[in-house]
mmCIF file of C-alpha atoms in Angstrom:
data_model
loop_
_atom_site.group_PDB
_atom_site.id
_atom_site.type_symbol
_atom_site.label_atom_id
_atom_site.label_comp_id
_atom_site.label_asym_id
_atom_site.label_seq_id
_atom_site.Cartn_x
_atom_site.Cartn_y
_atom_site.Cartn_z
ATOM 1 C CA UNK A 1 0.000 0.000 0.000
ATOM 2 C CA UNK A 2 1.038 3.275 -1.100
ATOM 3 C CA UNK A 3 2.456 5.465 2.297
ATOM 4 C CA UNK A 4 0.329 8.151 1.697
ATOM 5 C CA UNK A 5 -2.754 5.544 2.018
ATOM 6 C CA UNK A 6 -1.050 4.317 4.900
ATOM 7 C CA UNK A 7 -1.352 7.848 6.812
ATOM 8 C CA UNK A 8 -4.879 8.209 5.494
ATOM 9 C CA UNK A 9 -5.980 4.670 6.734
ATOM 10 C CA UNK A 10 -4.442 5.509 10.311
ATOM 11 C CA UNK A 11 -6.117 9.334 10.125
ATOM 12 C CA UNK A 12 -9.705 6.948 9.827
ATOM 13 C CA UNK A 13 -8.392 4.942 13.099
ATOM 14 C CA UNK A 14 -6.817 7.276 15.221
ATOM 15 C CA UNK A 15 -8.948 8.329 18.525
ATOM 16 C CA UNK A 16 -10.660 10.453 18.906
ATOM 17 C CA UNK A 17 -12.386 10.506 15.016
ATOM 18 C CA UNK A 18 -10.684 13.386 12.983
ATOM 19 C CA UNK A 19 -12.865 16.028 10.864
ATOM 20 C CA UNK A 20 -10.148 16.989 8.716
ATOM 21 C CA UNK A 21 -9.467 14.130 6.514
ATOM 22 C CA UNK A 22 -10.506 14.895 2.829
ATOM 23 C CA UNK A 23 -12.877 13.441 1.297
ATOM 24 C CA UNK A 24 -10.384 12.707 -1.893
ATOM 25 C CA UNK A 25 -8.240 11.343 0.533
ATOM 26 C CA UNK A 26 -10.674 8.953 1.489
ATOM 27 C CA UNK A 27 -11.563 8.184 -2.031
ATOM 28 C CA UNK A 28 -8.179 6.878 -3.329
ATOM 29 C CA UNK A 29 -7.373 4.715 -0.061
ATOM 30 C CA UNK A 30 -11.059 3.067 -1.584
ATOM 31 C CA UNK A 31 -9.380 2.553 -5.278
ATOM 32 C CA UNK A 32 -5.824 1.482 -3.656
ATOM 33 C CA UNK A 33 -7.859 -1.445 -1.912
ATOM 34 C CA UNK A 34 -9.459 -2.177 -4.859
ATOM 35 C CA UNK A 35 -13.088 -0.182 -5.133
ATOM 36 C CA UNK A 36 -15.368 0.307 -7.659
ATOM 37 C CA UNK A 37 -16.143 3.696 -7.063
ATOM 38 C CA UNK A 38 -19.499 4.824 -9.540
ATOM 39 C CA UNK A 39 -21.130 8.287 -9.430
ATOM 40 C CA UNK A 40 -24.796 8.637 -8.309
ATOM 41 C CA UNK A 41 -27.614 11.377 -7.991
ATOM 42 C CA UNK A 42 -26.009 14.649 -6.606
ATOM 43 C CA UNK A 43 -23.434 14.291 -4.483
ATOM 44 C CA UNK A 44 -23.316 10.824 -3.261
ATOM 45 C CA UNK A 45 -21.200 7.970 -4.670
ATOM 46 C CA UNK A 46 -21.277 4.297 -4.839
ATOM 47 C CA UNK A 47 -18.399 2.131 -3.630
ATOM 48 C CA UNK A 48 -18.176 -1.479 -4.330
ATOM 49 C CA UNK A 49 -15.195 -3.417 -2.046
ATOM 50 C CA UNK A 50 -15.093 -5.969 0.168
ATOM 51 C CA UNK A 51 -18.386 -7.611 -1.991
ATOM 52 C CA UNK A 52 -20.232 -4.851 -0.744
ATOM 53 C CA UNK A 53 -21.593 -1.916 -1.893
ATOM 54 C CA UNK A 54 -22.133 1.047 0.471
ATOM 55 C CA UNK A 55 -23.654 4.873 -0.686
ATOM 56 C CA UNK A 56 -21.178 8.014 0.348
ATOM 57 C CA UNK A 57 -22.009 11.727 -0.017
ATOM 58 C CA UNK A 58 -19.381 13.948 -0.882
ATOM 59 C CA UNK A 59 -18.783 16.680 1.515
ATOM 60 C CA UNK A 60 -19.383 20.273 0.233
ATOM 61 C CA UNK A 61 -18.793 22.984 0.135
ATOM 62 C CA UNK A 62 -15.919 21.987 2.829
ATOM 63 C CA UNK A 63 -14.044 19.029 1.040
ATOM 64 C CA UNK A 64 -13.268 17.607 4.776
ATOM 65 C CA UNK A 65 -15.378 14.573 6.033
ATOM 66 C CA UNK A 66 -17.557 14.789 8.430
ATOM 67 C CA UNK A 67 -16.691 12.671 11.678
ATOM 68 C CA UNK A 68 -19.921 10.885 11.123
ATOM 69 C CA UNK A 69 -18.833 9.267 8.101
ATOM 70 C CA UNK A 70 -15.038 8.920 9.376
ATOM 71 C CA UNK A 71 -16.454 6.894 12.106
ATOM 72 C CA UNK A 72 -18.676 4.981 9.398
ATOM 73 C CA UNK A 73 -15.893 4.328 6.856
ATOM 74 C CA UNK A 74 -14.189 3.084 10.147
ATOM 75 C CA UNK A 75 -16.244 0.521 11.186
ATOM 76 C CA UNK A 76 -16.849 -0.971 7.328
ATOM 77 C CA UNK A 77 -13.239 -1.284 7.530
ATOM 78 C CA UNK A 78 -12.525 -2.419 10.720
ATOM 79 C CA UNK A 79 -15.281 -5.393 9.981
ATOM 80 C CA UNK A 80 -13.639 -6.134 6.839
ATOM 81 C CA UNK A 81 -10.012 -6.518 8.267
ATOM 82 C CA UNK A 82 -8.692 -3.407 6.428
ATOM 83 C CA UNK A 83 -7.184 -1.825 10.086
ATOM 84 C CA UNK A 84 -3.583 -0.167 9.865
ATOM 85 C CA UNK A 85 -0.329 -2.029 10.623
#
């Protein structure tokens, strides 16, 4: 995995949930573990890993995700095995 993945993957698990990781960020640690990533209605995208497919909304106008979804993209990980070294 790519380092800069790497960081992004432990900005998802560190505690307590950052608000400042970017949503593009967040977007290319899903296509360096292999996503599907398809665009939808508006803002919101479709990401297909781990034989799943789960329904994101881009932030705007801020491009920093909200801690809501931080702690959502860390749990889908953290059930799929996809935790930081």
């Amino acid at each position: 995995m790519k380092r800069k993945c790497q960081k992004i993957l432990e900005l998802i698990f560190h505690h307590p949930v950052s608000g400042n990781i970017k949503w593009n960020d967040i977007e290319s640690l899903f296509i360096e573990l292999g996503a599907e990533i398809s665009e939808r209605e508006g803002s919101r995208i479709g990401v297909r890993l781990f034989n799943t497919r789960k329904v994101f909304h881009r932030p705007h106008p801020s491009p920093n995700t909200d801690k809501g979804a931080v702690a959502s993209i860390r749990e889908w990980l953290r059930e799929n095995k996809a935790v930081p070294k």
